[in-house]
């Protein structure tokens, strides 16, 4: 933990984020307008911010331009010609660095990357109304689609969403009792996060979607001919999940209602 | 006559305003609220400029063309022998330095369109609407239904409403037909409301339903 973050002044995040007059290109209050000039925003008075656009560099157009004779390329040689010079990493014929060093490392084609969501962020989004009307007593099941729609997860999530306890997990015992009740269908959840959610009366179901299934979950409108059948989880993944994800999601609740 | 006025103090604070609604023959028909998030934005000249520039660039057809040396009609004959003539080497009469030759690096047919973020486009429309609202040149009409479909009637209506001629957005086919022979009047459907057309004209007349749709459109999230 570093020093305290600068105080977040909510007013600076709103409409008065910039002082309009400072931009210098605002017809501010009090500006005198001549009617026959075409009004408040006359087409002939429009202009961009100073420095918004940079002039093109014109080379080879005479001594006065400063980029005249050699066009900024110096005198003669490979780099003065069109086509630029030796390829990237070429060291003049000496064995380049990338060939002198041995290969190392490996690529795991089965690795799964999850979009991480911390419980604090989840609570903040729920309380900010990002999930719409939220029933704290009997909440609806939130799927990864809800997460994306609420802006809580990136819409480009690759394999799914993992719930982590985050700062809530660092708290002393009992300090996290006040977590809201949530029902989640996500790809993974840390043990700590699961414990915190269940202590608050909620539930986490770890569901499996393959890439196609996840796409169908997040963008059902892209499947005009119907949603695909949910894929079964590969044996190696089964220990990490509770069940396969359904399409459409969430799965209907068994016990309730 | 030179008319001067100043932009009101407090313009651009995003405050809602209530403006009267008129019938097409100029009678008061209640009022309507103009939400400040759209109609009372700071008058950002740079944003308006960018959007107008983008619109005008996009509208260009780019049909400019000169003939290069390969396109100029003519023989490919070598003009004179390479050696022995005692004169300069000449291979082609259509080279750019020749009279009647092609143009080097001349204009070619191309699109001038460039990208502009949707957020900027939308902000531009809000700025343009705010400008008209700040001038008091935004007039809301409940409907043009029932108006005689004549250009003469349209002209009288517009003069009554504006004292001037303006752009009317939210018009239907009959309105468009009635106004199309009037100079300086442009009729657009709501979806066609755009920064350039609004800033070009002195006055903006909007029908009530067009206004509602416009507000809904500007409030909808931007599709990515």
Short mmCIF file of C-alpha atoms in Angstrom, two decimals, chain A residues 15-16 18 20 23 25-43 45-49 52-53 61 155, chain B residues 2-14 41-46 48-50 52-53 127 131 135 137 196 199-200 202 224:
data_model
loop_
_atom_site.label_atom_id
_atom_site.label_comp_id
_atom_site.label_asym_id
_atom_site.label_seq_id
_atom_site.Cartn_x
_atom_site.Cartn_y
_atom_site.Cartn_z
CA UNK A 15 -19.86 18.46 -16.09
CA UNK A 16 -17.37 21.08 -14.90
CA UNK A 18 -12.71 21.45 -17.63
CA UNK A 20 -14.66 25.80 -20.67
CA UNK A 23 -9.92 25.67 -23.66
CA UNK A 25 -12.31 27.81 -28.16
CA UNK A 26 -15.58 28.31 -26.42
CA UNK A 27 -18.04 31.06 -27.13
CA UNK A 28 -18.48 31.75 -23.47
CA UNK A 29 -21.21 33.68 -21.71
CA UNK A 30 -20.92 37.37 -22.33
CA UNK A 31 -19.50 37.04 -25.82
CA UNK A 32 -20.90 39.72 -28.09
CA UNK A 33 -22.50 38.37 -31.23
CA UNK A 34 -23.24 40.38 -34.33
CA UNK A 35 -26.39 39.10 -35.89
CA UNK A 36 -25.20 39.44 -39.46
CA UNK A 37 -22.05 37.46 -38.77
CA UNK A 38 -24.09 34.31 -38.73
CA UNK A 39 -24.90 33.79 -35.10
CA UNK A 40 -23.25 32.29 -32.07
CA UNK A 41 -21.41 29.61 -33.97
CA UNK A 42 -20.92 31.14 -37.38
CA UNK A 43 -19.51 28.71 -39.89
CA UNK A 45 -15.69 31.53 -37.23
CA UNK A 46 -15.21 27.85 -36.50
CA UNK A 47 -11.69 26.84 -35.70
CA UNK A 48 -9.90 24.06 -33.95
CA UNK A 49 -7.76 24.27 -30.84
CA UNK A 52 -4.65 20.35 -32.76
CA UNK A 53 -3.38 19.69 -36.22
CA UNK A 61 11.00 21.68 -51.66
CA UNK A 155 -16.43 -7.14 -23.37
CA UNK B 2 -26.86 45.60 -37.04
CA UNK B 3 -28.23 43.54 -34.22
CA UNK B 4 -25.93 42.68 -31.35
CA UNK B 5 -26.58 40.56 -28.36
CA UNK B 6 -24.49 38.72 -25.85
CA UNK B 7 -24.59 35.11 -24.87
CA UNK B 8 -26.47 34.87 -21.62
CA UNK B 9 -24.58 34.48 -18.38
CA UNK B 10 -24.93 30.91 -17.28
CA UNK B 11 -25.06 29.48 -20.75
CA UNK B 12 -23.37 26.09 -20.91
CA UNK B 13 -24.12 25.00 -17.36
CA UNK B 14 -26.36 22.20 -18.52
CA UNK B 41 -23.77 22.67 -23.47
CA UNK B 42 -20.68 24.89 -23.65
CA UNK B 43 -20.36 26.28 -27.17
CA UNK B 44 -17.23 24.41 -28.15
CA UNK B 45 -16.10 26.01 -31.37
CA UNK B 46 -13.43 23.37 -31.88
CA UNK B 48 -18.26 22.18 -34.07
CA UNK B 49 -15.32 22.78 -36.37
CA UNK B 50 -14.22 19.18 -36.30
CA UNK B 52 -18.32 20.31 -39.83
CA UNK B 53 -14.93 19.55 -41.34
CA UNK B 127 -23.09 22.04 -29.35
CA UNK B 131 -25.94 27.35 -30.04
CA UNK B 135 -29.58 32.46 -29.58
CA UNK B 137 -33.41 30.54 -32.50
CA UNK B 196 -23.56 21.65 -40.69
CA UNK B 199 -25.18 26.02 -38.17
CA UNK B 200 -25.74 27.06 -41.77
CA UNK B 202 -30.31 31.07 -38.83
CA UNK B 224 -19.56 0.28 -30.25
#
